[in-house]
Amino acid sequence: MIRAAKIQDIPEILHVLQESIRSCVQDHQRVESKIQAWLENKTHSHLLLWMHYNDSWIYSINQQTVGFIMVSDTGKILLNYTLPEMQHQGIGSALLNSAISHLKLKGLQQITLDSTQTAMSFYQKHGFQIRAYATPEQHTIPMIKYI
């Protein structure tokens, strides 16, 4: 079930973010310093602030949060994570489609995001195109979808 994320969901959302980030081996090659750098701003206080200024939803199964997505008012997907053991079951797709529907209702004509290497094929499968290739200093790939 997809519903709007609430402040009370933050501990479970953080768990989803942390587990999913740890599973993005293509991006961090299991180098703990890279993982910690990625997780550095994934804290209760940061998430609380981000949720205040952006739209976010969770996907829950049996009252457990297994997926999370956050989008800005300008149509940028800021966070989109699913527990590793729940991936490839349509959860990420359902969250993404829900966010796209929400952004269409706001009258936006495009959605942008910065993808990880791990998630790039997922986004391409959903019609996103690479805007620019990442430079060696960048760790993400800018992508866009016109809606």
Short mmCIF file of N, CA and C in Angstrom, two decimals:
data_model
loop_
_atom_site.label_atom_id
_atom_site.label_comp_id
_atom_site.label_asym_id
_atom_site.label_seq_id
_atom_site.Cartn_x
_atom_site.Cartn_y
_atom_site.Cartn_z
N MET A 1 0.84 -1.17 0.00
CA MET A 1 0.00 0.00 0.00
C MET A 1 0.89 1.25 0.00
N ILE A 2 0.54 2.21 -0.83
CA ILE A 2 1.27 3.47 -0.89
C ILE A 2 0.45 4.52 -0.15
N ARG A 3 1.15 5.28 0.70
CA ARG A 3 0.50 6.40 1.39
C ARG A 3 1.55 7.48 1.65
N ALA A 4 1.06 8.67 1.96
CA ALA A 4 1.96 9.78 2.28
C ALA A 4 2.81 9.41 3.49
N ALA A 5 4.07 9.76 3.42
CA ALA A 5 4.98 9.50 4.54
C ALA A 5 4.66 10.45 5.69
N LYS A 6 4.80 9.94 6.90
CA LYS A 6 4.55 10.73 8.11
C LYS A 6 5.83 10.78 8.95
N ILE A 7 5.88 11.74 9.83
CA ILE A 7 7.05 11.89 10.71
C ILE A 7 7.30 10.59 11.49
N GLN A 8 6.24 9.92 11.90
CA GLN A 8 6.38 8.68 12.67
C GLN A 8 7.06 7.57 11.86
N ASP A 9 7.08 7.72 10.53
CA ASP A 9 7.69 6.71 9.66
C ASP A 9 9.20 6.85 9.55
N ILE A 10 9.75 7.95 10.03
CA ILE A 10 11.17 8.23 9.80
C ILE A 10 12.09 7.10 10.22
N PRO A 11 11.95 6.47 11.39
CA PRO A 11 12.88 5.37 11.72
C PRO A 11 12.86 4.23 10.69
N GLU A 12 11.68 3.86 10.21
CA GLU A 12 11.61 2.79 9.21
C GLU A 12 12.12 3.27 7.86
N ILE A 13 11.87 4.54 7.52
CA ILE A 13 12.39 5.08 6.26
C ILE A 13 13.92 5.07 6.29
N LEU A 14 14.50 5.48 7.40
CA LEU A 14 15.96 5.47 7.52
C LEU A 14 16.51 4.07 7.35
N HIS A 15 15.81 3.08 7.89
CA HIS A 15 16.23 1.68 7.72
C HIS A 15 16.23 1.31 6.24
N VAL A 16 15.18 1.69 5.52
CA VAL A 16 15.09 1.40 4.08
C VAL A 16 16.25 2.07 3.35
N LEU A 17 16.51 3.34 3.65
CA LEU A 17 17.59 4.07 2.98
C LEU A 17 18.94 3.41 3.24
N GLN A 18 19.20 3.09 4.50
CA GLN A 18 20.49 2.52 4.87
C GLN A 18 20.72 1.16 4.22
N GLU A 19 19.71 0.29 4.27
CA GLU A 19 19.86 -1.04 3.69
C GLU A 19 20.00 -0.97 2.17
N SER A 20 19.22 -0.11 1.55
CA SER A 20 19.27 0.01 0.10
C SER A 20 20.62 0.58 -0.35
N ILE A 21 21.08 1.60 0.33
CA ILE A 21 22.38 2.18 -0.02
C ILE A 21 23.49 1.14 0.12
N ARG A 22 23.45 0.38 1.18
CA ARG A 22 24.47 -0.67 1.36
C ARG A 22 24.43 -1.70 0.23
N SER A 23 23.27 -1.87 -0.41
CA SER A 23 23.15 -2.87 -1.48
C SER A 23 23.60 -2.32 -2.84
N CYS A 24 23.90 -1.04 -2.94
CA CYS A 24 24.32 -0.42 -4.20
C CYS A 24 25.81 -0.63 -4.43
N VAL A 25 26.20 -1.87 -4.50
CA VAL A 25 27.62 -2.24 -4.59
C VAL A 25 28.28 -1.67 -5.84
N GLN A 26 27.53 -1.57 -6.93
CA GLN A 26 28.06 -1.02 -8.17
C GLN A 26 28.60 0.40 -7.96
N ASP A 27 28.01 1.10 -7.02
CA ASP A 27 28.39 2.49 -6.78
C ASP A 27 29.51 2.65 -5.75
N HIS A 28 29.52 1.82 -4.72
CA HIS A 28 30.52 2.01 -3.66
C HIS A 28 31.51 0.85 -3.51
N GLN A 29 31.34 -0.20 -4.28
CA GLN A 29 32.25 -1.35 -4.26
C GLN A 29 32.53 -1.87 -2.85
N ARG A 30 31.57 -1.70 -1.96
CA ARG A 30 31.66 -2.13 -0.55
C ARG A 30 32.78 -1.43 0.22
N VAL A 31 33.19 -0.27 -0.26
CA VAL A 31 34.19 0.53 0.45
C VAL A 31 33.46 1.30 1.54
N GLU A 32 33.75 0.97 2.79
CA GLU A 32 32.99 1.52 3.91
C GLU A 32 33.04 3.04 3.97
N SER A 33 34.15 3.65 3.62
CA SER A 33 34.22 5.12 3.66
C SER A 33 33.26 5.74 2.64
N LYS A 34 33.10 5.11 1.46
CA LYS A 34 32.15 5.60 0.46
C LYS A 34 30.71 5.43 0.97
N ILE A 35 30.45 4.31 1.60
CA ILE A 35 29.11 4.06 2.14
C ILE A 35 28.78 5.09 3.22
N GLN A 36 29.71 5.32 4.11
CA GLN A 36 29.48 6.28 5.20
C GLN A 36 29.28 7.70 4.66
N ALA A 37 30.03 8.05 3.63
CA ALA A 37 29.86 9.38 3.03
C ALA A 37 28.45 9.52 2.44
N TRP A 38 27.95 8.45 1.82
CA TRP A 38 26.62 8.44 1.22
C TRP A 38 25.54 8.52 2.30
N LEU A 39 25.79 7.86 3.42
CA LEU A 39 24.81 7.83 4.51
C LEU A 39 24.87 9.05 5.43
N GLU A 40 25.91 9.84 5.29
CA GLU A 40 26.18 10.92 6.23
C GLU A 40 24.99 11.84 6.48
N ASN A 41 24.26 12.20 5.44
CA ASN A 41 23.13 13.12 5.64
C ASN A 41 21.79 12.39 5.75
N LYS A 42 21.81 11.09 5.81
CA LYS A 42 20.57 10.31 5.96
C LYS A 42 20.28 10.12 7.45
N THR A 43 19.91 11.23 8.09
CA THR A 43 19.66 11.24 9.53
C THR A 43 18.21 11.63 9.80
N HIS A 44 17.79 11.40 11.03
CA HIS A 44 16.43 11.74 11.43
C HIS A 44 16.16 13.23 11.19
N SER A 45 17.08 14.09 11.62
CA SER A 45 16.84 15.54 11.50
C SER A 45 16.83 15.99 10.04
N HIS A 46 17.71 15.44 9.20
CA HIS A 46 17.70 15.81 7.79
C HIS A 46 16.39 15.34 7.13
N LEU A 47 16.00 14.10 7.40
CA LEU A 47 14.78 13.57 6.80
C LEU A 47 13.56 14.37 7.24
N LEU A 48 13.52 14.74 8.49
CA LEU A 48 12.42 15.56 9.01
C LEU A 48 12.33 16.88 8.24
N LEU A 49 13.45 17.52 8.04
CA LEU A 49 13.49 18.78 7.29
C LEU A 49 13.07 18.57 5.84
N TRP A 50 13.64 17.55 5.19
CA TRP A 50 13.32 17.29 3.79
C TRP A 50 11.84 16.97 3.61
N MET A 51 11.27 16.21 4.54
CA MET A 51 9.85 15.85 4.43
C MET A 51 8.97 17.08 4.60
N HIS A 52 9.44 18.06 5.32
CA HIS A 52 8.67 19.29 5.52
C HIS A 52 8.54 20.09 4.22
N TYR A 53 9.58 20.05 3.40
CA TYR A 53 9.61 20.87 2.19
C TYR A 53 9.34 20.12 0.89
N ASN A 54 9.17 18.81 0.95
CA ASN A 54 8.98 18.01 -0.26
C ASN A 54 7.85 17.01 -0.04
N ASP A 55 7.39 16.42 -1.13
CA ASP A 55 6.34 15.39 -1.06
C ASP A 55 7.00 14.02 -0.99
N SER A 56 6.49 13.18 -0.11
CA SER A 56 7.08 11.85 0.02
C SER A 56 6.01 10.81 0.36
N TRP A 57 6.29 9.60 -0.09
CA TRP A 57 5.38 8.48 0.12
C TRP A 57 6.17 7.25 0.54
N ILE A 58 5.48 6.37 1.24
CA ILE A 58 6.06 5.08 1.58
C ILE A 58 5.22 3.98 0.95
N TYR A 59 5.86 2.86 0.76
CA TYR A 59 5.16 1.63 0.36
C TYR A 59 5.29 0.71 1.55
N SER A 60 4.15 0.27 2.06
CA SER A 60 4.20 -0.61 3.22
C SER A 60 3.52 -1.94 2.91
N ILE A 61 4.05 -2.97 3.52
CA ILE A 61 3.49 -4.31 3.45
C ILE A 61 3.38 -4.80 4.89
N ASN A 62 2.18 -5.21 5.29
CA ASN A 62 1.95 -5.65 6.67
C ASN A 62 2.45 -4.62 7.68
N GLN A 63 2.16 -3.37 7.41
CA GLN A 63 2.52 -2.23 8.26
C GLN A 63 4.03 -2.05 8.44
N GLN A 64 4.81 -2.59 7.52
CA GLN A 64 6.26 -2.39 7.53
C GLN A 64 6.63 -1.59 6.28
N THR A 65 7.41 -0.53 6.46
CA THR A 65 7.87 0.28 5.34
C THR A 65 8.94 -0.48 4.56
N VAL A 66 8.68 -0.69 3.27
CA VAL A 66 9.64 -1.41 2.43
C VAL A 66 10.16 -0.55 1.28
N GLY A 67 9.55 0.64 1.07
CA GLY A 67 9.98 1.52 0.00
C GLY A 67 9.65 2.96 0.34
N PHE A 68 10.39 3.88 -0.26
CA PHE A 68 10.23 5.31 0.03
C PHE A 68 10.63 6.11 -1.19
N ILE A 69 9.85 7.17 -1.47
CA ILE A 69 10.20 8.10 -2.56
C ILE A 69 9.90 9.52 -2.09
N MET A 70 10.74 10.45 -2.53
CA MET A 70 10.56 11.87 -2.21
C MET A 70 10.81 12.68 -3.47
N VAL A 71 9.90 13.63 -3.74
CA VAL A 71 10.04 14.50 -4.91
C VAL A 71 9.88 15.96 -4.50
N SER A 72 10.56 16.81 -5.23
CA SER A 72 10.45 18.26 -4.98
C SER A 72 9.29 18.83 -5.80
N ASP A 73 8.91 20.04 -5.48
CA ASP A 73 7.85 20.72 -6.23
C ASP A 73 8.28 21.04 -7.66
N THR A 74 9.57 21.03 -7.90
CA THR A 74 10.06 21.32 -9.25
C THR A 74 10.16 20.07 -10.11
N GLY A 75 9.80 18.91 -9.54
CA GLY A 75 9.80 17.68 -10.32
C GLY A 75 11.10 16.90 -10.27
N LYS A 76 11.85 17.07 -9.22
CA LYS A 76 13.08 16.30 -9.08
C LYS A 76 12.87 15.19 -8.05
N ILE A 77 13.22 13.98 -8.45
CA ILE A 77 13.17 12.87 -7.51
C ILE A 77 14.42 12.97 -6.65
N LEU A 78 14.21 13.17 -5.37
CA LEU A 78 15.32 13.39 -4.45
C LEU A 78 15.80 12.10 -3.80
N LEU A 79 14.88 11.23 -3.47
CA LEU A 79 15.19 9.94 -2.85
C LEU A 79 14.22 8.91 -3.41
N ASN A 80 14.72 7.71 -3.67
CA ASN A 80 13.86 6.63 -4.13
C ASN A 80 14.56 5.32 -3.80
N TYR A 81 14.11 4.67 -2.73
CA TYR A 81 14.78 3.47 -2.24
C TYR A 81 13.79 2.39 -1.87
N THR A 82 14.19 1.14 -2.08
CA THR A 82 13.41 -0.03 -1.71
C THR A 82 14.34 -0.99 -0.98
N LEU A 83 13.82 -1.65 0.05
CA LEU A 83 14.64 -2.64 0.75
C LEU A 83 15.18 -3.64 -0.25
N PRO A 84 16.44 -4.03 -0.15
CA PRO A 84 17.05 -4.94 -1.12
C PRO A 84 16.27 -6.23 -1.32
N GLU A 85 15.77 -6.82 -0.24
CA GLU A 85 15.06 -8.10 -0.36
C GLU A 85 13.68 -7.95 -0.98
N MET A 86 13.22 -6.69 -1.17
CA MET A 86 11.90 -6.44 -1.76
C MET A 86 12.01 -5.88 -3.18
N GLN A 87 13.22 -5.74 -3.67
CA GLN A 87 13.41 -5.21 -5.02
C GLN A 87 12.97 -6.23 -6.06
N HIS A 88 12.65 -5.75 -7.25
CA HIS A 88 12.21 -6.57 -8.39
C HIS A 88 10.84 -7.19 -8.14
N GLN A 89 10.03 -6.51 -7.32
CA GLN A 89 8.66 -6.97 -7.06
C GLN A 89 7.64 -5.90 -7.41
N GLY A 90 8.08 -4.82 -8.06
CA GLY A 90 7.17 -3.78 -8.51
C GLY A 90 6.98 -2.64 -7.51
N ILE A 91 7.64 -2.69 -6.37
CA ILE A 91 7.48 -1.66 -5.35
C ILE A 91 8.05 -0.32 -5.82
N GLY A 92 9.28 -0.34 -6.31
CA GLY A 92 9.90 0.89 -6.81
C GLY A 92 9.12 1.47 -7.98
N SER A 93 8.63 0.61 -8.86
CA SER A 93 7.84 1.06 -10.00
C SER A 93 6.53 1.70 -9.54
N ALA A 94 5.88 1.09 -8.56
CA ALA A 94 4.62 1.63 -8.04
C ALA A 94 4.85 3.00 -7.40
N LEU A 95 5.92 3.13 -6.62
CA LEU A 95 6.23 4.42 -6.00
C LEU A 95 6.54 5.47 -7.07
N LEU A 96 7.33 5.09 -8.05
CA LEU A 96 7.70 6.03 -9.12
C LEU A 96 6.46 6.47 -9.89
N ASN A 97 5.60 5.53 -10.25
CA ASN A 97 4.39 5.87 -11.00
C ASN A 97 3.47 6.77 -10.18
N SER A 98 3.40 6.53 -8.89
CA SER A 98 2.59 7.36 -8.01
C SER A 98 3.14 8.79 -7.98
N ALA A 99 4.45 8.92 -7.87
CA ALA A 99 5.08 10.24 -7.86
C ALA A 99 4.88 10.95 -9.20
N ILE A 100 5.00 10.22 -10.29
CA ILE A 100 4.80 10.81 -11.62
C ILE A 100 3.37 11.32 -11.75
N SER A 101 2.40 10.54 -11.31
CA SER A 101 0.99 10.98 -11.36
C SER A 101 0.80 12.25 -10.55
N HIS A 102 1.41 12.30 -9.39
CA HIS A 102 1.32 13.49 -8.53
C HIS A 102 1.91 14.71 -9.24
N LEU A 103 3.05 14.54 -9.87
CA LEU A 103 3.70 15.66 -10.55
C LEU A 103 2.92 16.10 -11.78
N LYS A 104 2.29 15.16 -12.48
CA LYS A 104 1.44 15.52 -13.62
C LYS A 104 0.28 16.39 -13.16
N LEU A 105 -0.32 16.03 -12.02
CA LEU A 105 -1.44 16.82 -11.48
C LEU A 105 -1.01 18.24 -11.15
N LYS A 106 0.26 18.42 -10.83
CA LYS A 106 0.79 19.76 -10.54
C LYS A 106 1.11 20.52 -11.82
N GLY A 107 0.95 19.86 -12.96
CA GLY A 107 1.18 20.53 -14.24
C GLY A 107 2.61 20.51 -14.72
N LEU A 108 3.46 19.72 -14.08
CA LEU A 108 4.86 19.65 -14.52
C LEU A 108 4.97 18.84 -15.81
N GLN A 109 5.96 19.17 -16.60
CA GLN A 109 6.13 18.50 -17.89
C GLN A 109 7.38 17.64 -17.96
N GLN A 110 8.19 17.70 -16.91
CA GLN A 110 9.38 16.86 -16.89
C GLN A 110 9.75 16.50 -15.46
N ILE A 111 10.44 15.39 -15.34
CA ILE A 111 10.94 14.92 -14.06
C ILE A 111 12.44 14.71 -14.23
N THR A 112 13.19 15.15 -13.25
CA THR A 112 14.63 14.96 -13.28
C THR A 112 15.07 14.17 -12.05
N LEU A 113 16.27 13.65 -12.13
CA LEU A 113 16.86 12.94 -10.99
C LEU A 113 18.34 12.76 -11.26
N ASP A 114 19.04 12.43 -10.20
CA ASP A 114 20.45 12.05 -10.31
C ASP A 114 20.53 10.59 -9.91
N SER A 115 20.76 9.73 -10.88
CA SER A 115 20.72 8.29 -10.64
C SER A 115 22.08 7.74 -10.22
N THR A 116 22.01 6.71 -9.44
CA THR A 116 23.21 5.93 -9.15
C THR A 116 23.46 5.01 -10.34
N GLN A 117 24.65 4.43 -10.40
CA GLN A 117 24.93 3.41 -11.42
C GLN A 117 23.96 2.23 -11.25
N THR A 118 23.73 1.86 -10.00
CA THR A 118 22.89 0.71 -9.69
C THR A 118 21.47 0.91 -10.21
N ALA A 119 20.91 2.12 -10.08
CA ALA A 119 19.51 2.36 -10.42
C ALA A 119 19.30 2.82 -11.87
N MET A 120 20.36 3.10 -12.60
CA MET A 120 20.22 3.68 -13.93
C MET A 120 19.35 2.83 -14.85
N SER A 121 19.52 1.52 -14.88
CA SER A 121 18.71 0.69 -15.78
C SER A 121 17.24 0.70 -15.36
N PHE A 122 16.97 0.79 -14.06
CA PHE A 122 15.59 0.90 -13.57
C PHE A 122 14.93 2.14 -14.16
N TYR A 123 15.61 3.27 -14.09
CA TYR A 123 15.04 4.51 -14.60
C TYR A 123 14.92 4.49 -16.12
N GLN A 124 15.90 3.92 -16.81
CA GLN A 124 15.81 3.82 -18.25
C GLN A 124 14.60 2.97 -18.66
N LYS A 125 14.35 1.92 -17.91
CA LYS A 125 13.18 1.06 -18.16
C LYS A 125 11.88 1.85 -18.03
N HIS A 126 11.91 2.91 -17.21
CA HIS A 126 10.72 3.73 -16.99
C HIS A 126 10.72 5.01 -17.84
N GLY A 127 11.55 5.04 -18.88
CA GLY A 127 11.49 6.13 -19.84
C GLY A 127 12.39 7.32 -19.55
N PHE A 128 13.26 7.21 -18.57
CA PHE A 128 14.19 8.30 -18.29
C PHE A 128 15.37 8.21 -19.25
N GLN A 129 15.87 9.37 -19.62
CA GLN A 129 17.02 9.43 -20.52
C GLN A 129 18.17 10.12 -19.80
N ILE A 130 19.37 9.74 -20.16
CA ILE A 130 20.56 10.37 -19.59
C ILE A 130 20.68 11.77 -20.16
N ARG A 131 20.80 12.76 -19.29
CA ARG A 131 20.97 14.16 -19.73
C ARG A 131 22.42 14.46 -20.02
N ALA A 132 23.31 13.94 -19.18
CA ALA A 132 24.74 14.16 -19.33
C ALA A 132 25.46 13.04 -18.61
N TYR A 133 26.54 12.63 -19.15
CA TYR A 133 27.31 11.58 -18.49
C TYR A 133 28.09 12.16 -17.32
N ALA A 134 28.20 11.39 -16.29
CA ALA A 134 28.90 11.83 -15.09
C ALA A 134 30.39 11.98 -15.38
N THR A 135 30.95 13.00 -14.80
CA THR A 135 32.40 13.17 -14.86
C THR A 135 33.01 12.32 -13.74
N PRO A 136 34.32 12.11 -13.76
CA PRO A 136 34.92 11.29 -12.70
C PRO A 136 34.64 11.83 -11.28
N GLU A 137 34.44 13.13 -11.16
CA GLU A 137 34.17 13.71 -9.84
C GLU A 137 32.73 13.44 -9.38
N GLN A 138 31.84 13.22 -10.34
CA GLN A 138 30.43 12.98 -10.02
C GLN A 138 30.23 11.50 -9.70
N HIS A 139 29.25 11.27 -8.85
CA HIS A 139 28.94 9.89 -8.50
C HIS A 139 27.56 9.49 -8.99
N THR A 140 26.87 10.42 -9.67
CA THR A 140 25.53 10.14 -10.15
C THR A 140 25.39 10.55 -11.61
N ILE A 141 24.32 10.06 -12.23
CA ILE A 141 24.06 10.34 -13.64
C ILE A 141 22.78 11.17 -13.74
N PRO A 142 22.86 12.41 -14.23
CA PRO A 142 21.66 13.23 -14.39
C PRO A 142 20.74 12.62 -15.45
N MET A 143 19.45 12.47 -15.11
CA MET A 143 18.48 11.88 -16.01
C MET A 143 17.22 12.74 -16.05
N ILE A 144 16.43 12.56 -17.13
CA ILE A 144 15.21 13.34 -17.32
C ILE A 144 14.15 12.48 -17.98
N LYS A 145 12.90 12.76 -17.68
CA LYS A 145 11.76 12.13 -18.34
C LYS A 145 10.73 13.22 -18.60
N TYR A 146 10.23 13.28 -19.82
CA TYR A 146 9.17 14.22 -20.17
C TYR A 146 7.84 13.53 -19.97
N ILE A 147 6.92 14.22 -19.28
CA ILE A 147 5.62 13.60 -18.97
C ILE A 147 4.48 14.38 -19.60
#
